[in-house]
mmCIF file of C-alpha atoms in Angstrom:
data_model
loop_
_atom_site.group_PDB
_atom_site.id
_atom_site.type_symbol
_atom_site.label_atom_id
_atom_site.label_comp_id
_atom_site.label_asym_id
_atom_site.label_seq_id
_atom_site.Cartn_x
_atom_site.Cartn_y
_atom_site.Cartn_z
ATOM 1 C CA UNK S 1 10.874 15.939 -2.302
ATOM 2 C CA UNK S 2 8.074 18.376 -2.749
ATOM 3 C CA UNK S 3 4.410 17.310 -3.253
ATOM 4 C CA UNK S 4 1.557 19.656 -4.084
ATOM 5 C CA UNK S 5 -1.551 18.539 -2.280
ATOM 6 C CA UNK S 6 -4.961 19.767 -3.273
ATOM 7 C CA UNK S 7 -8.314 19.723 -1.665
ATOM 8 C CA UNK S 8 -11.248 20.034 -4.147
ATOM 9 C CA UNK S 9 -14.928 20.163 -3.571
ATOM 10 C CA UNK S 10 -17.549 19.509 -6.265
ATOM 11 C CA UNK S 11 -21.017 18.265 -5.214
ATOM 12 C CA UNK S 12 -21.989 16.586 -8.629
ATOM 13 C CA UNK S 13 -19.527 15.356 -11.262
ATOM 14 C CA UNK S 14 -18.852 18.418 -13.285
ATOM 15 C CA UNK S 15 -16.220 20.768 -14.800
ATOM 16 C CA UNK S 16 -13.761 20.342 -11.876
ATOM 17 C CA UNK S 17 -13.714 16.573 -12.101
ATOM 18 C CA UNK S 18 -13.462 16.841 -15.929
ATOM 19 C CA UNK S 19 -10.440 19.188 -15.586
ATOM 20 C CA UNK S 20 -8.753 16.660 -13.073
ATOM 21 C CA UNK S 21 -9.386 13.883 -15.582
ATOM 22 C CA UNK S 22 -7.737 15.860 -18.469
ATOM 23 C CA UNK S 23 -4.813 16.479 -16.260
ATOM 24 C CA UNK S 24 -4.285 13.007 -14.781
ATOM 25 C CA UNK S 25 -5.358 10.881 -17.786
ATOM 26 C CA UNK S 26 -2.079 10.670 -19.668
ATOM 27 C CA UNK S 27 -0.461 9.037 -16.760
ATOM 28 C CA UNK S 28 -3.167 6.749 -15.887
ATOM 29 C CA UNK S 29 -3.610 5.664 -19.529
ATOM 30 C CA UNK S 30 0.044 4.613 -19.704
ATOM 31 C CA UNK S 31 -0.509 2.710 -16.451
ATOM 32 C CA UNK S 32 -3.580 0.937 -17.596
ATOM 33 C CA UNK S 33 -2.060 -0.080 -20.876
ATOM 34 C CA UNK S 34 1.224 -1.179 -19.556
ATOM 35 C CA UNK S 35 0.352 -4.836 -20.167
ATOM 36 C CA UNK S 36 -1.503 -4.244 -23.492
ATOM 37 C CA UNK S 37 -5.090 -3.683 -24.207
ATOM 38 C CA UNK S 38 -6.018 -7.270 -24.407
ATOM 39 C CA UNK S 39 -5.084 -7.662 -20.656
ATOM 40 C CA UNK S 40 -7.789 -5.314 -19.614
ATOM 41 C CA UNK S 41 -11.436 -5.859 -19.242
ATOM 42 C CA UNK S 42 -13.597 -4.649 -22.068
ATOM 43 C CA UNK S 43 -16.039 -1.707 -21.510
ATOM 44 C CA UNK S 44 -18.930 -4.157 -21.618
ATOM 45 C CA UNK S 45 -17.303 -6.441 -18.976
ATOM 46 C CA UNK S 46 -16.530 -3.606 -16.729
ATOM 47 C CA UNK S 47 -20.151 -2.171 -17.032
ATOM 48 C CA UNK S 48 -21.806 -5.632 -16.284
ATOM 49 C CA UNK S 49 -19.593 -6.124 -13.264
ATOM 50 C CA UNK S 50 -20.698 -2.776 -11.878
ATOM 51 C CA UNK S 51 -24.351 -3.529 -12.501
ATOM 52 C CA UNK S 52 -23.949 -6.859 -10.855
ATOM 53 C CA UNK S 53 -21.996 -5.947 -7.804
ATOM 54 C CA UNK S 54 -22.260 -2.115 -7.371
ATOM 55 C CA UNK S 55 -25.456 -1.036 -9.148
ATOM 56 C CA UNK S 56 -25.763 2.072 -7.068
ATOM 57 C CA UNK S 57 -22.528 3.488 -8.571
ATOM 58 C CA UNK S 58 -23.664 3.008 -12.180
ATOM 59 C CA UNK S 59 -25.265 6.450 -12.529
ATOM 60 C CA UNK S 60 -22.051 8.145 -11.291
ATOM 61 C CA UNK S 61 -20.013 5.927 -13.460
ATOM 62 C CA UNK S 62 -21.928 6.899 -16.555
ATOM 63 C CA UNK S 63 -21.684 10.628 -15.618
ATOM 64 C CA UNK S 64 -17.855 10.311 -15.190
ATOM 65 C CA UNK S 65 -17.505 8.486 -18.496
ATOM 66 C CA UNK S 66 -19.302 11.324 -20.254
ATOM 67 C CA UNK S 67 -17.163 13.921 -18.598
ATOM 68 C CA UNK S 68 -14.124 11.925 -19.555
ATOM 69 C CA UNK S 69 -15.090 12.202 -23.231
ATOM 70 C CA UNK S 70 -17.032 9.062 -23.664
ATOM 71 C CA UNK S 71 -13.947 7.024 -25.106
ATOM 72 C CA UNK S 72 -13.767 3.335 -24.735
ATOM 73 C CA UNK S 73 -10.498 3.307 -22.842
ATOM 74 C CA UNK S 74 -11.399 5.852 -20.326
ATOM 75 C CA UNK S 75 -14.618 3.860 -19.676
ATOM 76 C CA UNK S 76 -12.573 0.734 -19.168
ATOM 77 C CA UNK S 77 -10.389 2.452 -16.687
ATOM 78 C CA UNK S 78 -13.156 4.160 -14.826
ATOM 79 C CA UNK S 79 -14.889 0.779 -14.177
ATOM 80 C CA UNK S 80 -11.857 -0.340 -12.037
ATOM 81 C CA UNK S 81 -12.601 -3.784 -13.173
ATOM 82 C CA UNK S 82 -9.540 -6.177 -13.491
ATOM 83 C CA UNK S 83 -6.988 -3.371 -13.353
ATOM 84 C CA UNK S 84 -3.112 -3.980 -13.447
ATOM 85 C CA UNK S 85 -1.653 -5.316 -10.465
ATOM 86 C CA UNK S 86 -0.290 -2.727 -7.915
ATOM 87 C CA UNK S 87 1.100 -2.798 -4.488
ATOM 88 C CA UNK S 88 0.689 -0.422 -1.568
ATOM 89 C CA UNK S 89 1.881 -1.066 1.915
ATOM 90 C CA UNK S 90 0.399 0.835 4.881
ATOM 91 C CA UNK S 91 -0.341 0.727 8.580
ATOM 92 C CA UNK S 92 -3.640 1.515 10.302
ATOM 93 C CA UNK S 93 -5.032 1.077 13.830
ATOM 94 C CA UNK S 94 -8.089 1.987 15.900
ATOM 95 C CA UNK S 95 -7.183 4.223 18.891
ATOM 96 C CA UNK S 96 -8.613 2.438 21.999
ATOM 97 C CA UNK S 97 -9.643 5.615 23.724
ATOM 98 C CA UNK S 98 -13.270 6.732 24.516
ATOM 99 C CA UNK S 99 -13.916 8.699 21.220
ATOM 100 C CA UNK S 100 -13.615 6.596 17.993
ATOM 101 C CA UNK S 101 -10.502 7.492 15.861
ATOM 102 C CA UNK S 102 -8.734 5.646 13.142
ATOM 103 C CA UNK S 103 -5.061 6.586 12.273
ATOM 104 C CA UNK S 104 -3.240 5.303 9.234
ATOM 105 C CA UNK S 105 0.019 5.772 7.221
ATOM 106 C CA UNK S 106 -0.274 5.460 3.438
ATOM 107 C CA UNK S 107 3.091 4.241 1.899
ATOM 108 C CA UNK S 108 3.369 4.202 -1.789
ATOM 109 C CA UNK S 109 5.123 5.528 -4.836
ATOM 110 C CA UNK S 110 4.861 9.386 -4.808
ATOM 111 C CA UNK S 111 4.949 9.444 -8.617
ATOM 112 C CA UNK S 112 1.773 7.254 -9.003
ATOM 113 C CA UNK S 113 -0.361 9.151 -6.371
ATOM 114 C CA UNK S 114 -3.143 11.667 -6.900
ATOM 115 C CA UNK S 115 -2.282 13.926 -3.963
ATOM 116 C CA UNK S 116 -5.969 14.924 -3.875
ATOM 117 C CA UNK S 117 -8.597 15.125 -1.168
ATOM 118 C CA UNK S 118 -11.896 15.062 -2.816
ATOM 119 C CA UNK S 119 -15.205 16.194 -1.207
ATOM 120 C CA UNK S 120 -18.221 15.226 -3.132
ATOM 121 C CA UNK S 121 -22.059 14.764 -2.648
ATOM 122 C CA UNK S 122 -22.492 12.245 -5.523
ATOM 123 C CA UNK S 123 -26.011 10.704 -5.306
ATOM 124 C CA UNK S 124 -26.834 12.802 -2.286
ATOM 125 C CA UNK S 125 -24.089 11.330 -0.076
ATOM 126 C CA UNK S 126 -21.398 13.501 1.302
ATOM 127 C CA UNK S 127 -18.039 11.782 1.115
ATOM 128 C CA UNK S 128 -14.602 13.164 1.855
ATOM 129 C CA UNK S 129 -11.267 11.140 1.331
ATOM 130 C CA UNK S 130 -7.867 10.700 -0.244
ATOM 131 C CA UNK S 131 -8.257 10.097 -3.961
ATOM 132 C CA UNK S 132 -7.099 7.211 -6.122
ATOM 133 C CA UNK S 133 -7.946 6.882 -9.749
ATOM 134 C CA UNK S 134 -9.877 10.160 -9.552
ATOM 135 C CA UNK S 135 -13.056 8.529 -8.022
ATOM 136 C CA UNK S 136 -11.687 5.755 -6.026
ATOM 137 C CA UNK S 137 -10.395 6.278 -2.526
ATOM 138 C CA UNK S 138 -7.555 4.876 -0.308
ATOM 139 C CA UNK S 139 -9.269 6.236 2.784
ATOM 140 C CA UNK S 140 -12.300 8.397 3.663
ATOM 141 C CA UNK S 141 -15.343 9.199 5.673
ATOM 142 C CA UNK S 142 -18.993 9.843 4.880
ATOM 143 C CA UNK S 143 -21.821 11.959 6.309
ATOM 144 C CA UNK S 144 -22.961 9.100 8.452
ATOM 145 C CA UNK S 145 -19.626 9.137 10.244
ATOM 146 C CA UNK S 146 -18.448 5.836 8.627
ATOM 147 C CA UNK S 147 -14.606 5.759 8.160
ATOM 148 C CA UNK S 148 -12.814 3.284 5.851
ATOM 149 C CA UNK S 149 -9.058 2.697 5.080
ATOM 150 C CA UNK S 150 -7.060 0.146 3.203
ATOM 151 C CA UNK S 151 -3.663 -1.754 3.363
ATOM 152 C CA UNK S 152 -2.240 -4.270 0.961
ATOM 153 C CA UNK S 153 -2.794 -7.830 2.059
ATOM 154 C CA UNK S 154 0.642 -9.215 1.249
ATOM 155 C CA UNK S 155 -0.334 -11.834 -1.360
ATOM 156 C CA UNK S 156 0.698 -12.090 -5.026
ATOM 157 C CA UNK S 157 -2.480 -13.727 -6.250
ATOM 158 C CA UNK S 158 -4.322 -11.697 -9.038
ATOM 159 C CA UNK S 159 -7.898 -12.630 -9.990
ATOM 160 C CA UNK S 160 -11.260 -11.375 -11.147
ATOM 161 C CA UNK S 161 -12.693 -8.358 -9.349
ATOM 162 C CA UNK S 162 -12.452 -4.524 -8.762
ATOM 163 C CA UNK S 163 -9.545 -2.358 -7.794
ATOM 164 C CA UNK S 164 -9.720 -1.733 -4.092
ATOM 165 C CA UNK S 165 -10.100 2.074 -4.397
ATOM 166 C CA UNK S 166 -13.432 1.678 -5.990
ATOM 167 C CA UNK S 167 -14.547 -0.765 -3.219
ATOM 168 C CA UNK S 168 -13.817 1.885 -0.628
ATOM 169 C CA UNK S 169 -15.916 4.385 -2.667
ATOM 170 C CA UNK S 170 -18.724 2.002 -2.768
ATOM 171 C CA UNK S 171 -18.670 1.431 0.915
ATOM 172 C CA UNK S 172 -18.803 5.089 1.710
ATOM 173 C CA UNK S 173 -21.402 5.764 -0.964
ATOM 174 C CA UNK S 174 -23.851 3.077 0.145
ATOM 175 C CA UNK S 175 -23.156 2.261 3.902
ATOM 176 C CA UNK S 176 -24.253 4.134 7.099
ATOM 177 C CA UNK S 177 -22.411 1.868 9.681
ATOM 178 C CA UNK S 178 -20.003 -0.986 10.226
ATOM 179 C CA UNK S 179 -22.762 -3.713 10.132
ATOM 180 C CA UNK S 180 -23.739 -2.593 6.618
ATOM 181 C CA UNK S 181 -20.018 -2.387 5.592
ATOM 182 C CA UNK S 182 -19.505 -5.876 6.759
ATOM 183 C CA UNK S 183 -22.151 -7.307 4.580
ATOM 184 C CA UNK S 184 -20.994 -5.373 1.562
ATOM 185 C CA UNK S 185 -17.291 -6.300 1.949
ATOM 186 C CA UNK S 186 -18.221 -9.968 2.422
ATOM 187 C CA UNK S 187 -19.728 -9.959 -1.196
ATOM 188 C CA UNK S 188 -17.478 -7.609 -3.241
ATOM 189 C CA UNK S 189 -14.944 -9.229 -5.545
ATOM 190 C CA UNK S 190 -11.303 -7.820 -5.419
ATOM 191 C CA UNK S 191 -8.665 -8.458 -8.042
ATOM 192 C CA UNK S 192 -5.916 -8.443 -5.266
ATOM 193 C CA UNK S 193 -5.652 -9.157 -1.446
ATOM 194 C CA UNK S 194 -6.327 -6.123 0.828
ATOM 195 C CA UNK S 195 -7.147 -5.454 4.323
ATOM 196 C CA UNK S 196 -10.035 -2.969 4.811
ATOM 197 C CA UNK S 197 -10.709 -1.456 8.147
ATOM 198 C CA UNK S 198 -14.087 0.247 8.824
ATOM 199 C CA UNK S 199 -15.055 2.379 11.940
ATOM 200 C CA UNK S 200 -18.318 4.160 12.707
ATOM 201 C CA UNK S 201 -19.414 6.854 15.127
ATOM 202 C CA UNK S 202 -20.641 4.332 17.619
ATOM 203 C CA UNK S 203 -17.062 2.789 17.795
ATOM 204 C CA UNK S 204 -18.061 -0.420 16.201
ATOM 205 C CA UNK S 205 -15.217 -1.553 13.870
ATOM 206 C CA UNK S 206 -14.138 -4.518 11.686
ATOM 207 C CA UNK S 207 -11.234 -5.357 9.453
ATOM 208 C CA UNK S 208 -12.008 -7.476 6.225
ATOM 209 C CA UNK S 209 -9.212 -9.557 4.754
ATOM 210 C CA UNK S 210 -10.309 -9.585 0.967
ATOM 211 C CA UNK S 211 -8.762 -11.824 -1.608
ATOM 212 C CA UNK S 212 -9.520 -12.898 -5.142
ATOM 213 C CA UNK S 213 -9.195 -16.688 -4.533
ATOM 214 C CA UNK S 214 -10.992 -17.279 -1.256
ATOM 215 C CA UNK S 215 -13.908 -15.847 0.638
ATOM 216 C CA UNK S 216 -13.650 -12.614 2.637
ATOM 217 C CA UNK S 217 -12.743 -12.912 6.225
ATOM 218 C CA UNK S 218 -14.439 -10.321 8.480
ATOM 219 C CA UNK S 219 -12.600 -9.874 11.719
ATOM 220 C CA UNK S 220 -12.428 -7.639 14.713
ATOM 221 C CA UNK S 221 -8.813 -6.697 14.299
ATOM 222 C CA UNK S 222 -8.078 -3.082 15.396
ATOM 223 C CA UNK S 223 -4.722 -3.197 13.453
ATOM 224 C CA UNK S 224 -3.801 -3.943 9.937
ATOM 225 C CA UNK S 225 -0.430 -3.925 8.237
ATOM 226 C CA UNK S 226 0.632 -5.917 5.099
ATOM 227 C CA UNK S 227 -0.434 -9.466 5.783
ATOM 228 C CA UNK S 228 -3.652 -11.195 6.648
ATOM 229 C CA UNK S 229 -3.926 -14.039 9.280
ATOM 230 C CA UNK S 230 -0.270 -15.116 8.452
ATOM 231 C CA UNK S 231 2.539 -14.010 6.164
ATOM 232 C CA UNK S 232 2.351 -15.599 2.785
ATOM 233 C CA UNK S 233 4.776 -13.460 0.778
ATOM 234 C CA UNK S 234 8.073 -13.628 2.781
ATOM 235 C CA UNK S 235 10.177 -11.338 0.696
ATOM 236 C CA UNK S 236 7.561 -8.632 0.761
ATOM 237 C CA UNK S 237 7.095 -9.173 4.536
ATOM 238 C CA UNK S 238 10.671 -8.597 5.156
ATOM 239 C CA UNK S 239 11.048 -5.584 2.953
ATOM 240 C CA UNK S 240 8.145 -3.818 4.512
ATOM 241 C CA UNK S 241 8.585 -5.166 8.089
ATOM 242 C CA UNK S 242 4.774 -5.897 8.226
ATOM 243 C CA UNK S 243 5.062 -8.152 11.242
ATOM 244 C CA UNK S 244 7.236 -5.794 13.238
ATOM 245 C CA UNK S 245 4.872 -2.902 12.600
ATOM 246 C CA UNK S 246 1.941 -4.907 13.532
ATOM 247 C CA UNK S 247 3.482 -5.971 16.857
ATOM 248 C CA UNK S 248 4.605 -2.398 17.508
ATOM 249 C CA UNK S 249 0.882 -1.299 17.148
ATOM 250 C CA UNK S 250 -0.494 -4.037 19.027
ATOM 251 C CA UNK S 251 1.804 -3.329 21.925
ATOM 252 C CA UNK S 252 0.586 0.256 21.952
ATOM 253 C CA UNK S 253 -3.001 -0.787 21.982
ATOM 254 C CA UNK S 254 -2.740 -3.341 24.759
ATOM 255 C CA UNK S 255 -0.472 -1.945 27.368
ATOM 256 C CA UNK S 256 -2.380 1.240 28.076
ATOM 257 C CA UNK S 257 -4.499 4.015 26.411
ATOM 258 C CA UNK S 258 -2.185 6.618 25.167
ATOM 259 C CA UNK S 259 -3.401 10.229 24.738
ATOM 260 C CA UNK S 260 -4.575 10.747 21.029
ATOM 261 C CA UNK S 261 -1.752 13.232 20.141
ATOM 262 C CA UNK S 262 0.963 10.654 21.264
ATOM 263 C CA UNK S 263 -0.807 7.922 19.383
ATOM 264 C CA UNK S 264 -0.787 9.990 16.204
ATOM 265 C CA UNK S 265 2.820 10.995 16.661
ATOM 266 C CA UNK S 266 3.912 7.322 16.804
ATOM 267 C CA UNK S 267 2.976 7.170 13.068
ATOM 268 C CA UNK S 268 5.317 9.933 12.164
ATOM 269 C CA UNK S 269 8.305 7.995 13.445
ATOM 270 C CA UNK S 270 9.874 4.590 12.657
ATOM 271 C CA UNK S 271 9.029 1.825 12.607
ATOM 272 C CA UNK S 272 5.741 3.126 11.312
ATOM 273 C CA UNK S 273 7.074 6.047 9.241
ATOM 274 C CA UNK S 274 9.351 5.184 6.163
ATOM 275 C CA UNK S 275 11.521 7.321 3.893
ATOM 276 C CA UNK S 276 12.068 4.312 1.658
ATOM 277 C CA UNK S 277 11.014 6.054 -1.458
ATOM 278 C CA UNK S 278 13.482 4.417 -3.672
ATOM 279 C CA UNK S 279 11.604 1.139 -3.168
ATOM 280 C CA UNK S 280 8.327 2.692 -3.737
ATOM 281 C CA UNK S 281 7.153 2.449 -0.226
ATOM 282 C CA UNK S 282 7.742 5.684 1.572
ATOM 283 C CA UNK S 283 5.243 7.295 3.809
ATOM 284 C CA UNK S 284 3.198 9.944 1.837
ATOM 285 C CA UNK S 285 0.957 10.982 4.669
ATOM 286 C CA UNK S 286 -0.557 10.135 8.045
ATOM 287 C CA UNK S 287 -4.492 10.339 8.149
ATOM 288 C CA UNK S 288 -6.499 10.806 11.196
ATOM 289 C CA UNK S 289 -10.253 10.185 10.937
ATOM 290 C CA UNK S 290 -12.707 11.130 13.701
ATOM 291 C CA UNK S 291 -16.104 9.761 12.838
ATOM 292 C CA UNK S 292 -18.205 11.676 15.475
ATOM 293 C CA UNK S 293 -16.870 14.953 14.259
ATOM 294 C CA UNK S 294 -17.101 13.968 10.576
ATOM 295 C CA UNK S 295 -13.471 15.206 10.229
ATOM 296 C CA UNK S 296 -10.124 14.194 8.974
ATOM 297 C CA UNK S 297 -6.621 15.419 9.403
ATOM 298 C CA UNK S 298 -3.588 14.927 7.242
ATOM 299 C CA UNK S 299 -0.226 14.901 9.038
ATOM 300 C CA UNK S 300 3.340 15.084 8.032
ATOM 301 C CA UNK S 301 6.495 15.575 10.198
ATOM 302 C CA UNK S 302 6.498 19.285 9.693
ATOM 303 C CA UNK S 303 2.803 20.007 8.821
ATOM 304 C CA UNK S 304 -0.868 19.159 9.482
ATOM 305 C CA UNK S 305 -4.075 20.045 7.494
ATOM 306 C CA UNK S 306 -7.529 19.740 9.157
ATOM 307 C CA UNK S 307 -10.539 19.148 6.991
ATOM 308 C CA UNK S 308 -14.296 18.600 7.816
ATOM 309 C CA UNK S 309 -17.461 17.392 5.815
ATOM 310 C CA UNK S 310 -19.538 20.280 7.085
ATOM 311 C CA UNK S 311 -16.975 23.064 6.676
ATOM 312 C CA UNK S 312 -14.806 21.776 3.822
ATOM 313 C CA UNK S 313 -12.572 24.467 2.464
ATOM 314 C CA UNK S 314 -10.847 24.083 -0.868
ATOM 315 C CA UNK S 315 -7.104 24.707 -0.827
ATOM 316 C CA UNK S 316 -3.586 23.414 -1.419
ATOM 317 C CA UNK S 317 -0.441 22.740 0.570
ATOM 318 C CA UNK S 318 3.264 22.233 -0.706
ATOM 319 C CA UNK S 319 4.487 19.366 1.445
ATOM 320 C CA UNK S 320 8.198 18.638 1.739
ATOM 321 C CA UNK S 321 8.708 14.778 2.391
ATOM 322 C CA UNK S 322 12.253 13.735 3.496
ATOM 323 C CA UNK S 323 13.816 11.135 1.348
ATOM 324 C CA UNK S 324 16.421 8.527 2.289
ATOM 325 C CA UNK S 325 18.097 6.306 -0.328
ATOM 326 C CA UNK S 326 18.294 3.372 1.927
ATOM 327 C CA UNK S 327 17.400 2.743 5.481
ATOM 328 C CA UNK S 328 18.185 -0.239 7.947
ATOM 329 C CA UNK S 329 15.819 -3.135 7.609
ATOM 330 C CA UNK S 330 14.703 -2.725 11.117
ATOM 331 C CA UNK S 331 13.342 0.699 10.277
ATOM 332 C CA UNK S 332 11.671 -0.212 7.006
ATOM 333 C CA UNK S 333 7.962 0.433 7.018
ATOM 334 C CA UNK S 334 5.408 0.616 4.325
#
């Protein structure tokens, strides 16, 4: 399976972002409407939720709505408030060596994925990360050296709140360090359960277990897969091998400190790496974030792409991702 990845830089919302919106909007509109218009928050509800919980993003949101054409449906979508349910299933861990580094696998349906790295200076804050929803992020870094990444939390409950990619965008736009991120994550409402790991240049880190039906739990976990304190969705846990992947990573963290390169390579092999694309949970990429260097790397089994905030260069890569129609349960990962 071939995937065209693009790295795009635009300091302020403008013609590049507008072009991306025109390109992606037909697919996103179908997804947003799949349960019918009445199932989605109104424009007013989304705007008020942003003003209440993420007021710093409102000027950016209004610019993006204008670039998207000013329509009601696009504005509802861009608020990320009460979106349709969706599942991703990933692995992420903090390397225990001297220099801070976060490594993660993002496992998802390749047909529902932006395949974009966006570099922006919205509101005067430099941010670089992997796009979802054209302004949300599934992982990223800002100019203060704060890194953030998500995994699905392994629960079926859907409630009132924001889609998690916008929560990651908010953290990177407004926070300088993990202490500030902890406070923000403790108060932001999410529509589903997610695990969000944050790491900064001083090597402070935390993992927040977010849920729509209970208070956020802010932990010092260095590993996150697809459950929170315990498995609550047994079928999903078996399909994604979340417990096995967590144990695998914890073992690597506790036995000894591996060289960085060896730790990264472990994410490109089972049990962390998956080719289960027929179930929507194949590994689309491995990301490496280095807070002190303000840099990220994207890795695949046969390729790598290095990107930095200070010297960001636009470009594209055609990435071949191996597919497998079915793999043994012990090798399933997401």
